[in-house]
Short mmCIF file of C-alpha atoms in Angstrom, two decimals:
data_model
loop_
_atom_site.label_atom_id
_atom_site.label_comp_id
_atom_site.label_asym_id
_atom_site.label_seq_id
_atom_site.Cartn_x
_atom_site.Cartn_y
_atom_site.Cartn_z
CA UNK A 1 -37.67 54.06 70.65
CA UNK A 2 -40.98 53.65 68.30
CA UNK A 3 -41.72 50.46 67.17
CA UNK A 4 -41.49 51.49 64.02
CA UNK A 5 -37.59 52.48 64.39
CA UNK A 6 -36.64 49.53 66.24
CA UNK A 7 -37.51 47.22 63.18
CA UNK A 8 -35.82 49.09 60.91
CA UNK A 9 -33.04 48.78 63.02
CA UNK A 10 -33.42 45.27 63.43
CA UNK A 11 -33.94 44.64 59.93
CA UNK A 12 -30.18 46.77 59.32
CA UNK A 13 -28.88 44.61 61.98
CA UNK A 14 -29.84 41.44 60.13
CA UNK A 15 -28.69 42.45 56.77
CA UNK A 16 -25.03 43.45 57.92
CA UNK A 17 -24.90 40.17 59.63
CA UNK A 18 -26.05 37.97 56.68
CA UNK A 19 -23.46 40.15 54.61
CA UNK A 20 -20.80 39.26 57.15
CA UNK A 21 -21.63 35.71 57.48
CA UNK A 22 -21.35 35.31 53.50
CA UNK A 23 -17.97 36.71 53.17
CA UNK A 24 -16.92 34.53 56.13
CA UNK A 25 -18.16 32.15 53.86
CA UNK A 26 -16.14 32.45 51.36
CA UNK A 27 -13.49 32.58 53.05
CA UNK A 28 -13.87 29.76 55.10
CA UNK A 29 -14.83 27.48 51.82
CA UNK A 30 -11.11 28.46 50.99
CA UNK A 31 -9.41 27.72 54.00
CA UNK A 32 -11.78 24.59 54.43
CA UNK A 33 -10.59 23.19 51.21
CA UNK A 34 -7.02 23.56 52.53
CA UNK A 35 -7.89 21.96 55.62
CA UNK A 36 -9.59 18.99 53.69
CA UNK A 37 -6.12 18.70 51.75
CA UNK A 38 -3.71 18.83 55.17
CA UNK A 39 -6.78 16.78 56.66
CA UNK A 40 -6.58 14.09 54.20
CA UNK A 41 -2.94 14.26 52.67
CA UNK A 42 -1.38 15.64 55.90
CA UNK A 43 2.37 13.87 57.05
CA UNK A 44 1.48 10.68 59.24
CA UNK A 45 -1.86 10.58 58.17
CA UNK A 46 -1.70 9.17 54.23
CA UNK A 47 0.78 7.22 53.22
CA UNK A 48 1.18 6.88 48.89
CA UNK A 49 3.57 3.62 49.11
CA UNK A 50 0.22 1.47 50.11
CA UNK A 51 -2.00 0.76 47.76
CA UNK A 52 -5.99 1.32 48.14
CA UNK A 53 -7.95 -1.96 49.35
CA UNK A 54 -10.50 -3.71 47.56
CA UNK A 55 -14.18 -2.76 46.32
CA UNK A 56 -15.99 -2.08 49.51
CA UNK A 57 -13.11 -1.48 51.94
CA UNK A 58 -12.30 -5.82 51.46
CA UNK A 59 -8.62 -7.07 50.89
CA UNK A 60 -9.07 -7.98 47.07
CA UNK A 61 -7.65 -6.21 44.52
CA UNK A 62 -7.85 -2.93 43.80
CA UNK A 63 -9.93 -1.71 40.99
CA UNK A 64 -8.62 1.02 38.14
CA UNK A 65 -10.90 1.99 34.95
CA UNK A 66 -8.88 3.24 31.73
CA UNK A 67 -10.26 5.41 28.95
CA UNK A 68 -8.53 6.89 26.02
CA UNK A 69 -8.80 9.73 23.79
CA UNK A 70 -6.94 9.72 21.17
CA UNK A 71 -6.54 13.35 19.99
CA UNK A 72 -4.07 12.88 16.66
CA UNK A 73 -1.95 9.92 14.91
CA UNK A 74 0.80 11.57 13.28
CA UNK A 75 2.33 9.31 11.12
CA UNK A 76 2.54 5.00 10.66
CA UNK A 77 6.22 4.44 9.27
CA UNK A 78 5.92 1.10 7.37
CA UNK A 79 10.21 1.13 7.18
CA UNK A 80 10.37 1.18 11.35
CA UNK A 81 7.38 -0.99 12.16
CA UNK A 82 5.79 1.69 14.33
CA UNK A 83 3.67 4.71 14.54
CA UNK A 84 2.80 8.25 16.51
CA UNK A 85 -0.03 9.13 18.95
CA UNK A 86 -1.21 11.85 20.67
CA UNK A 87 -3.37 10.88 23.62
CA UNK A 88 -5.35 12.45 26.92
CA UNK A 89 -4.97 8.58 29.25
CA UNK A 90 -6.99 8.95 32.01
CA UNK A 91 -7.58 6.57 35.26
CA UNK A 92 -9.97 6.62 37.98
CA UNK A 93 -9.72 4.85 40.70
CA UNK A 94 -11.58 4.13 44.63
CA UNK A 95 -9.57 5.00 47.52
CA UNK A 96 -11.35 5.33 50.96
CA UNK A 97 -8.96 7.13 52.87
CA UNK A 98 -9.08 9.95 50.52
CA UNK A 99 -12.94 10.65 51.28
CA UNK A 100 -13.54 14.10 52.75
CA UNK A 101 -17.10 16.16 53.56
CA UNK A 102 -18.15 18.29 50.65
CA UNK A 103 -19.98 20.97 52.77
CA UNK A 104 -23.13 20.26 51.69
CA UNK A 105 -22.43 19.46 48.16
CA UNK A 106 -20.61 22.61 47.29
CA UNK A 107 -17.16 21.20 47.19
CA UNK A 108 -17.44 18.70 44.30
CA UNK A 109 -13.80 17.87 43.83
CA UNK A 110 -9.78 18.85 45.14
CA UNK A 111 -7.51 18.87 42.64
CA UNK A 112 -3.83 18.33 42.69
CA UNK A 113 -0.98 18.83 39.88
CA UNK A 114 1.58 16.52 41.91
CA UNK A 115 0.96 12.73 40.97
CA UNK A 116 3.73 11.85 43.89
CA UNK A 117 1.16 12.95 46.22
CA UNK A 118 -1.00 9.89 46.69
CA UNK A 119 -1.07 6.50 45.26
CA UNK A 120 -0.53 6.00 41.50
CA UNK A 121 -1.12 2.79 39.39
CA UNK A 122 2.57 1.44 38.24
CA UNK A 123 1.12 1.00 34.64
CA UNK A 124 3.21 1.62 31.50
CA UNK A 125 3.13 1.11 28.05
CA UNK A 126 4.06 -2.51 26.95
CA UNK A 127 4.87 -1.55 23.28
CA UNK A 128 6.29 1.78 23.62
CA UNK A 129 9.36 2.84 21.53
CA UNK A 130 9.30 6.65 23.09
CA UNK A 131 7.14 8.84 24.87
CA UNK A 132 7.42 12.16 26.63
CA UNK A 133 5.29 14.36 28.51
CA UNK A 134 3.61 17.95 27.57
CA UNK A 135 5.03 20.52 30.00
CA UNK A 136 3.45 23.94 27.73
CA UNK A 137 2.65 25.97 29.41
CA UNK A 138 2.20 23.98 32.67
CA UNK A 139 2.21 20.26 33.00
CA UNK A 140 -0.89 18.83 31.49
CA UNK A 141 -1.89 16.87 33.99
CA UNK A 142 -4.20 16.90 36.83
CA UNK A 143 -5.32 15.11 39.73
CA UNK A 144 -9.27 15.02 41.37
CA UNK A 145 -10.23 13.68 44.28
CA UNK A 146 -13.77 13.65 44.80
CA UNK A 147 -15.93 13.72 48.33
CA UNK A 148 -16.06 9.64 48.51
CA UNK A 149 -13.01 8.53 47.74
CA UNK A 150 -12.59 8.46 43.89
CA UNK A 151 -9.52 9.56 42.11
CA UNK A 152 -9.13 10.91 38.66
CA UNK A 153 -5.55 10.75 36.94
CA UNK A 154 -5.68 12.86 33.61
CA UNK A 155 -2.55 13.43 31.60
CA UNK A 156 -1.60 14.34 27.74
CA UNK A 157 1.24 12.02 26.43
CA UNK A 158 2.59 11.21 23.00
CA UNK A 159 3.34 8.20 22.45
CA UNK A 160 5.76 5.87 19.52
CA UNK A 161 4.58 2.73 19.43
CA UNK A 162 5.49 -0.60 17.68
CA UNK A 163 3.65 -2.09 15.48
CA UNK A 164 4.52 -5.13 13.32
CA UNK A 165 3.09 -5.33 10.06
CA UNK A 166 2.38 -7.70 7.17
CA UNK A 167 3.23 -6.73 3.92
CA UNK A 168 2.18 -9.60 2.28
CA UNK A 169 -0.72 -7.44 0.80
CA UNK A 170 1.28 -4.26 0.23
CA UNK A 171 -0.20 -1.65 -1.14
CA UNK A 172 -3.95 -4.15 -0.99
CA UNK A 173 -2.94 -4.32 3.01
CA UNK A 174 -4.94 -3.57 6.35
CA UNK A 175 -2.82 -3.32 9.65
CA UNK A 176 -3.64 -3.69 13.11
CA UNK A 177 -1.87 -1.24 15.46
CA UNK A 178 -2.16 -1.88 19.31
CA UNK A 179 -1.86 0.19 22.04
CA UNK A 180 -0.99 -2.31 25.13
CA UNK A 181 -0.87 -1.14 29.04
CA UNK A 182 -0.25 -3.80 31.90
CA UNK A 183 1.05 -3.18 35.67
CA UNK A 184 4.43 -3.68 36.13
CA UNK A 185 4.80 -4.60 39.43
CA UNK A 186 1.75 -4.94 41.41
CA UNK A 187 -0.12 -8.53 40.13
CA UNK A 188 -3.51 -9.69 39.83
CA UNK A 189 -3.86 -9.94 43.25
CA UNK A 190 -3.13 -6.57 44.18
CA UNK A 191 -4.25 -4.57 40.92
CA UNK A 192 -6.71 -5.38 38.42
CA UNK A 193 -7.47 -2.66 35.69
CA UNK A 194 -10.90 -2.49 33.38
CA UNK A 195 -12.24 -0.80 30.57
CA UNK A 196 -14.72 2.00 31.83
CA UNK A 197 -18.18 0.84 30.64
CA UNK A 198 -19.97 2.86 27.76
CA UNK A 199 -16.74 4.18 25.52
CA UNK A 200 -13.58 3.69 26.48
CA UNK A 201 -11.86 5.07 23.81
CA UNK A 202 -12.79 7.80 22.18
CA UNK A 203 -10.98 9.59 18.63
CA UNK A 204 -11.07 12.94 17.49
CA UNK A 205 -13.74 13.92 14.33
CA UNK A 206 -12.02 14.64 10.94
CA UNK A 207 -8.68 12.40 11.91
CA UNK A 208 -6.89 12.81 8.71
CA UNK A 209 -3.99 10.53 8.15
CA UNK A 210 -1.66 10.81 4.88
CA UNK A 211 -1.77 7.12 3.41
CA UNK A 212 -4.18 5.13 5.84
CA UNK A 213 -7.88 5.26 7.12
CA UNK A 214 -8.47 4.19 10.51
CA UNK A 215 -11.44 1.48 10.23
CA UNK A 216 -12.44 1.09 13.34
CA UNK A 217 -10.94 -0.05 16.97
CA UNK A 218 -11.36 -2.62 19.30
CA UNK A 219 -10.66 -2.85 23.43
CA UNK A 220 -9.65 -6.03 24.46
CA UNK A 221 -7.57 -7.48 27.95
CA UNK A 222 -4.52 -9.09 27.63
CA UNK A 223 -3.24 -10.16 30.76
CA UNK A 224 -0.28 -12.03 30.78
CA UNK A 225 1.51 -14.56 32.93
CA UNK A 226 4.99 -14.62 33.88
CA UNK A 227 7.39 -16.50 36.39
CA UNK A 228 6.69 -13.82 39.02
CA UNK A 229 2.68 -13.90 38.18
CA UNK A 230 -0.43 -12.82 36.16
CA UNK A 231 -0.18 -9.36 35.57
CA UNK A 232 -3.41 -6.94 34.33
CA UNK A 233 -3.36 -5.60 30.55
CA UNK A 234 -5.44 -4.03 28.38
CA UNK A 235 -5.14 -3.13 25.11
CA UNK A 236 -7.01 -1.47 22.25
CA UNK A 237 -6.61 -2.26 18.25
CA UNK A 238 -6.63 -0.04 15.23
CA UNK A 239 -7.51 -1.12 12.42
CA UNK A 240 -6.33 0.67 9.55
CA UNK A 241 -6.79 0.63 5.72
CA UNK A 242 -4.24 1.80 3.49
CA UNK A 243 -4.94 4.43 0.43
CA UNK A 244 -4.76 2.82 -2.35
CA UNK A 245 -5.18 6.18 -4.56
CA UNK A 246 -2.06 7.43 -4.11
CA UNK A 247 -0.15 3.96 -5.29
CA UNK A 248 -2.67 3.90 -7.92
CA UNK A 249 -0.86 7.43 -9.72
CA UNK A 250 2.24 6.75 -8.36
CA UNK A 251 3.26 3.34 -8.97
CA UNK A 252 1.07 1.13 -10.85
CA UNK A 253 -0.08 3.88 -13.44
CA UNK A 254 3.77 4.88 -14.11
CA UNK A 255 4.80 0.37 -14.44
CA UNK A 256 1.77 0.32 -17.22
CA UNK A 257 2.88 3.18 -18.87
CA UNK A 258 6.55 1.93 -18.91
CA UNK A 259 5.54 -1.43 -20.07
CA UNK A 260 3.11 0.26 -23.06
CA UNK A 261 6.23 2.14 -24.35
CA UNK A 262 8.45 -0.81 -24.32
CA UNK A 263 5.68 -2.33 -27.14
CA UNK A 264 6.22 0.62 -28.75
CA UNK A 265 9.69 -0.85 -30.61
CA UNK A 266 7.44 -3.89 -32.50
CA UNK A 267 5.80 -1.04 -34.53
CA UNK A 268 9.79 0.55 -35.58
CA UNK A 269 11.60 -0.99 -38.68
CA UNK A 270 13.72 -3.54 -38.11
CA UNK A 271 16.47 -1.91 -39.65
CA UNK A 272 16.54 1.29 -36.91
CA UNK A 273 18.57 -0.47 -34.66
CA UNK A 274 19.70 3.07 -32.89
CA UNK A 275 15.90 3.99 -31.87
CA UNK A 276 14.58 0.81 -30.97
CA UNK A 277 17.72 -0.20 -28.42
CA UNK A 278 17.57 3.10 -26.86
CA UNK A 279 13.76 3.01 -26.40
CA UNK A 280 14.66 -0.60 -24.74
CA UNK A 281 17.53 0.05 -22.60
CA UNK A 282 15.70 3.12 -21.34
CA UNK A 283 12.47 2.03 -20.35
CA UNK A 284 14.49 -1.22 -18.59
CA UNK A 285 16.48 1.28 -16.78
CA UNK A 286 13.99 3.57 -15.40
CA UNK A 287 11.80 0.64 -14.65
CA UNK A 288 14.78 -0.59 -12.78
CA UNK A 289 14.84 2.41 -11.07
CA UNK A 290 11.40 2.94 -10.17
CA UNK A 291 11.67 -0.70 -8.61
CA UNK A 292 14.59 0.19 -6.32
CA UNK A 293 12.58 3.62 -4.67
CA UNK A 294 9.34 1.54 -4.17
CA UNK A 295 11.87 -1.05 -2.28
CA UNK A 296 13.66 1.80 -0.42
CA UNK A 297 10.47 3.07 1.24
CA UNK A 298 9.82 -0.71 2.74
CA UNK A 299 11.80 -2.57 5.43
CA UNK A 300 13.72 -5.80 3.79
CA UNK A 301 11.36 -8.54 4.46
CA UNK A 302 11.75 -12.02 3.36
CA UNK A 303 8.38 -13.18 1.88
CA UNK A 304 7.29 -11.96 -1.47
CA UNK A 305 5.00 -8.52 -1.62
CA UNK A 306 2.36 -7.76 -4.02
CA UNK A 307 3.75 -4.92 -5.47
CA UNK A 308 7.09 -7.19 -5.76
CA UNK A 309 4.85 -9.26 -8.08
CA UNK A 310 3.85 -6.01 -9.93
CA UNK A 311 7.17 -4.09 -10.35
CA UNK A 312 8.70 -8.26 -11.38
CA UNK A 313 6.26 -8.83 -13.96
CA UNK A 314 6.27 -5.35 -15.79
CA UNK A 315 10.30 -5.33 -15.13
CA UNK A 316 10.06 -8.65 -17.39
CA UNK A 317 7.83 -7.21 -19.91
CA UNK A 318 10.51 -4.32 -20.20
CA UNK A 319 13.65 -6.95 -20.59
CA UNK A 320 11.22 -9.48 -22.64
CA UNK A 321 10.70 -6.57 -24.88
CA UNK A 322 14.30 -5.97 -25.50
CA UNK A 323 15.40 -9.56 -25.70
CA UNK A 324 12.46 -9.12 -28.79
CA UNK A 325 14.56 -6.88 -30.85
CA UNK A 326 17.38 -9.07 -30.12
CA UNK A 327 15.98 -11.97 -31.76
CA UNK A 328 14.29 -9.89 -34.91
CA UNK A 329 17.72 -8.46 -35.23
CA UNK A 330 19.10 -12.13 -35.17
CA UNK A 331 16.80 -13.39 -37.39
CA UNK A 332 17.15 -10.62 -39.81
CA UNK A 333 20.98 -11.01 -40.08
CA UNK A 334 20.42 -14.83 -40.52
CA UNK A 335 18.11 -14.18 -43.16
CA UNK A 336 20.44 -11.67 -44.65
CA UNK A 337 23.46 -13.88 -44.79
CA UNK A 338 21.23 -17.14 -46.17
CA UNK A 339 20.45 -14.40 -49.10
CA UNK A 340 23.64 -13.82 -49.67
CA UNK A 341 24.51 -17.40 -49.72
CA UNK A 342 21.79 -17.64 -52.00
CA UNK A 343 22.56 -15.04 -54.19
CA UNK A 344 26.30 -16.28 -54.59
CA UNK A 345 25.26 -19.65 -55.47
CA UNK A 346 22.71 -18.48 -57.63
CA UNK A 347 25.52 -16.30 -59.87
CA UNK A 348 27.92 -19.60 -59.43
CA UNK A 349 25.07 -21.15 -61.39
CA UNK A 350 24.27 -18.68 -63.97
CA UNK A 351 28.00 -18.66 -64.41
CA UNK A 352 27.89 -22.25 -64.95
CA UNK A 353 25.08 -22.20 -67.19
CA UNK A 354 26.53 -19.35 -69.46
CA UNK A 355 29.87 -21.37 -69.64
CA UNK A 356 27.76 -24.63 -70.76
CA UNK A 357 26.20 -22.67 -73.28
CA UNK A 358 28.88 -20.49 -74.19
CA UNK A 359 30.58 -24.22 -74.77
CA UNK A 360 27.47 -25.99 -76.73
CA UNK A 361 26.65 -22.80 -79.20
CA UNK A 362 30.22 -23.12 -80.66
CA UNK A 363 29.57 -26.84 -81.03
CA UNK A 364 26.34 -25.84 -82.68
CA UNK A 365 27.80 -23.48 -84.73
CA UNK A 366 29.94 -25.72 -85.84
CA UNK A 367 27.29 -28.36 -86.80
CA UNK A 368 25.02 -25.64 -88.11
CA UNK A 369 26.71 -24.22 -90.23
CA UNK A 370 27.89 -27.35 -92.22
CA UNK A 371 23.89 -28.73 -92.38
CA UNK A 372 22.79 -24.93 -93.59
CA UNK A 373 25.54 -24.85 -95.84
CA UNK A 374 24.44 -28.39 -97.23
CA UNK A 375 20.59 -27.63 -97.17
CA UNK A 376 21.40 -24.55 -99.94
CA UNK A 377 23.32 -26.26 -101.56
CA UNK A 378 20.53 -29.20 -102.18
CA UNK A 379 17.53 -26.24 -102.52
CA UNK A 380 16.35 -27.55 -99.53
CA UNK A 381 15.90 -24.27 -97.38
CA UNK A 382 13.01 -24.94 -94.64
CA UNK A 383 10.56 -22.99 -93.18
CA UNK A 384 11.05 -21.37 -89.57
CA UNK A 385 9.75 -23.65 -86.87
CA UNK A 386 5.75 -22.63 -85.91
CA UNK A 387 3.88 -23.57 -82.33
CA UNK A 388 1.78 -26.19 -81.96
CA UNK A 389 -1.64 -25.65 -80.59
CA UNK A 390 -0.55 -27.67 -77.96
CA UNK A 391 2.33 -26.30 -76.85
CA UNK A 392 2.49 -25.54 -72.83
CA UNK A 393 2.01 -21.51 -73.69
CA UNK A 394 -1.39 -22.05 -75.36
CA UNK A 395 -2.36 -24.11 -72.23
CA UNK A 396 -1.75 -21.69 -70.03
CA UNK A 397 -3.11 -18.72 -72.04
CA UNK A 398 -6.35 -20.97 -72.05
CA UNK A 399 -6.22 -21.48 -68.21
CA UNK A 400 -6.28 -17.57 -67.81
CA UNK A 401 -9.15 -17.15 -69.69
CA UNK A 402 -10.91 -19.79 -68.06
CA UNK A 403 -10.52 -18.21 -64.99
CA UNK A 404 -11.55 -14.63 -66.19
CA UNK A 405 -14.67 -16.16 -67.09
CA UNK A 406 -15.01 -17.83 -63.70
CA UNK A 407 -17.96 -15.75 -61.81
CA UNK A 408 -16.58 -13.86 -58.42
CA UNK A 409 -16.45 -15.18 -55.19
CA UNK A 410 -17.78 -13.84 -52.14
CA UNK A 411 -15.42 -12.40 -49.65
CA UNK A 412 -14.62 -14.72 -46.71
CA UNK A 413 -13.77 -13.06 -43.54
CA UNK A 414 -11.58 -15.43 -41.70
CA UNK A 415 -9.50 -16.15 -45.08
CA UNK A 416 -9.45 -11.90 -44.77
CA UNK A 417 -8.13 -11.98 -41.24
CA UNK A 418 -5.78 -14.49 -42.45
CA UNK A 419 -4.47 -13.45 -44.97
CA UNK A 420 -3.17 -10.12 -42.77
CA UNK A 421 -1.18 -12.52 -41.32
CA UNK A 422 2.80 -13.32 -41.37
CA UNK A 423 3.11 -15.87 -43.88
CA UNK A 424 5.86 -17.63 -45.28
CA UNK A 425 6.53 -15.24 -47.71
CA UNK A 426 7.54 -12.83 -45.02
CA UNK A 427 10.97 -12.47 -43.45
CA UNK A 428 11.14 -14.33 -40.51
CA UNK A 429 12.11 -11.00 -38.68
CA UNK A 430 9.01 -9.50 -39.50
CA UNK A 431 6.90 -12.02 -38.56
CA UNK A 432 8.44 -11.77 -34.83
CA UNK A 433 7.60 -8.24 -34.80
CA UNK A 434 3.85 -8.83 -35.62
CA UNK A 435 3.60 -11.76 -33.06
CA UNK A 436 5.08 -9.73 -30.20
CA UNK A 437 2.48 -6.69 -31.54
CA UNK A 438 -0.56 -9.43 -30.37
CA UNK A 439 1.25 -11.56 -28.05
CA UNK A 440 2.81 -9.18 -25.40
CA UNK A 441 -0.32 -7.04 -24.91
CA UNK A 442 -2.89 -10.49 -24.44
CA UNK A 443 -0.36 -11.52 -21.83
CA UNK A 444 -0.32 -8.64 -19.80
CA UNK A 445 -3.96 -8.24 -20.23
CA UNK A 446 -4.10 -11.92 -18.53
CA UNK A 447 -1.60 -10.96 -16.13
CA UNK A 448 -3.84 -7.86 -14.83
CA UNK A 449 -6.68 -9.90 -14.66
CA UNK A 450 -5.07 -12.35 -12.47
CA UNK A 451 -3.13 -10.00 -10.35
CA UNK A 452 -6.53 -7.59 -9.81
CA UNK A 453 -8.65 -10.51 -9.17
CA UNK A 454 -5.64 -12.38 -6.80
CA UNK A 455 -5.35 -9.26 -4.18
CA UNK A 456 -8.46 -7.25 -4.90
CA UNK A 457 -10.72 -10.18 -3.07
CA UNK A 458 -8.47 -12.07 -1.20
CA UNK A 459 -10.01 -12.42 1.76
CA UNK A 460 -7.24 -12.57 4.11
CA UNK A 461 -7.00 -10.94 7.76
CA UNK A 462 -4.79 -7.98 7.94
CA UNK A 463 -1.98 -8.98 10.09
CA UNK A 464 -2.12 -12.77 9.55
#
């Protein structure tokens, strides 16, 4: 054969063989990571009931790292104490006996959908209410083992937790959710878990919740002892901040406006007794009942709430207002009955008076007539009677002028301000009504500075 031929066919020979040797390749990084799994997972030679040993193959405890992502909060039910979250919970974890060769570096990881398969932290959820797994379309969960040893647990849960709340502040309030996991049956000594270093917990962008704000979060341990030892916690707080928009339009906007249309029955006449008790009675009633939904959306606590202190004070503006009207209407039919007792004694004494002069002309007459009778007789007829100058209807004819001629006097403000006053001369009804007109709304002016300035910037821990 030329030389020429022979490397050709040398060079064909080679090429077939690399061709077969990278299919066997393939196939035998299949089967390889199948004999890795039997290798390492195989019966007799893994058991899951024993837990992994310490850092560096010692006896001490061993070591788990948590992080969180928390992918949605669905709701925070202030009746119930507790609220809803979706989260991917991951652990990771050292265990030597699961360490395997990664050809070379092109077998980065095994993974495995059965947890039962090797050795799982016993940790649970210390203040969970409910919780259930996602199973659509598979079980979200996996398992990867990696070439030295290290074992990733990654699972989707949701999640009801509790979380007790203070009120105190309500609807001014800031709450502190936790989310607590400990071991529950492997101690201190045989399990310790961490926070992975850099960010432990992460939360999804644009997390929009209907009537909070989550602030920020914290990660913090909590280990706790018992009588059968110190077991391993950690636990991670949310801080949230209620919205105070939507009690702004729905509750204290509506109490003002209720309270405003209450004053509304100073400015009626006293006499329309019809309109002004309805306008009362119905304002106190749907204040009443605007009261009872705001406390049918909160759990029955025992300490006083700040919107208790709201929905009490504008409830007793309401009633204060109608209790108003009751007292102008009792003062006018007090004044109307001291008229009338005033008006029959005054026509007992005109009756008196024309009886007593009824009686004293006919003794005049009497008397009168016998002197006029004598005087015409004698020639003696007098003049009519004249006024003196100094009779008391000169005098005062005089004082008039005087003060006509006075010059004027320049108008005094306060004596103007005054004088639009309730005076005496007013019905003491009347004067009630222009009090309450000035009184009421400086009072609850006070009251919502106090109130505002009282919760606004109180600074007060949420939760405490």
């Amino acid at each position: 054969m030329a030389p020429g031929h022979s490397f050709w066919a040398i060079f064909y020979f080679a090429c077939l063989c690399s061709a077969s040797l990278a299919n066997n390749a393939r196939v035998n990084f299949r089967e390889k990571e199948k004999k890795i799994l039997d290798q390492i997972l195989g019966a007799g030679k893994y058991d899951a009931r024993i837990r992994p040993s310490g850092i560096n193959g010692t006896d001490g405890p061993a070591v788990v790292n948590i992080n969180l992502f928390v992918r949605s909060i669905a709701t925070i039910s202030d009746i119930k104490m507790e609220y809803s979250v979706q989260l991917t919970f991951r652990e990771q974890w050292t265990d030597e006996r699961l360490k395997f060769d990664d050809i070379g570096g092109r077998l980065k990881y095994l993974t495995l959908t059965e947890a039962n398969r090797v050795w799982m932290p016993d940790l649970f959820f210390s203040n969970e209410k409910e919780g259930h797994f996602h199973n659509i379309i598979m079980p979200n969960v996996y398992i990867r083992i990696f070439p030295y040893g290290s074992v990733l647990y990654s699972i989707r849960i949701s999640l009801t937790l509790a979380c007790p709340m203070n009120l105190k502040l309500y609807p001014l309030d800031r709450q502190i959710c936790s989310l607590r996991m400990a071991s529950y049956g492997w101690t201190t000594a045989d399990l310790v878990f961490l926070w992975k270093e850099g960010d432990p917990v992460q939360v999804v962008k644009n997390l929009h919740l209907p009537r909070f704000t989550l602030e920020k979060f914290l990660t913090d341990y909590c280990n706790s002892k018992t009588n059968t030892g110190e077991y391993s916690c950690l636990k991670v707080d949310l801080l949230f901040k209620r919205e105070f928009s939507y009690y702004l339009i729905q509750i204290y906007i509506p109490c003002c406006m209720l309270v405003i249309v209450s004053w509304v029955s100073f400015w009626l006449d006293q006499g329309a007794v019809p309109a002004r008790v309805s306008l009362g009675v119905t304002t106190l009633l749907t204040m009443a009942t605007q009261t009872s939904g705001i406390n049918a959306s909160l759990p029955p606590v025992s300490y006083t709430k700040a919107i208790d202190v709201w929905t009490g004070v504008c409830l007793t503006f309401v009633f204060g207002a109608l209790l108003e009207f009751a007292l102008v209407n009792y003062a006018s039919r007090s004044a109307d009955r001291a008229a009338d007792i005033h008006r029959e004694n005054m026509k007992k004494k005109r009756r008196e008076l024309e009886q007593a002069s009824i009686d004293a002309g006919s003794d005049l007459l009497d008397t009168d007539s016998n002197a006029t009778f004598a005087m015409i007789l004698n020639g003696n007829l007098q003049k009519p009677l004249v006024r003196h100058p100094g009779d008391p209807l000169a005098l005062e004819k005089m004082r008039q002028c005087e003060v006509h001629m006075q010059p004027p006097k320049r108008p005094n403000c306060c004596k103007t301000f005054m004088s639009k006053l309730p005076t005496r001369k007013c019905s003491r009804s009347k004067r009630i009504d222009v009090i309450s007109r000035i009184t009421f709304p400086l009072v609850f002016a006070l009251f919502n500075l106090v109130y505002w300035s009282t919760y606004l910037f109180r600074d007060e821990d949420a939760g405490e």
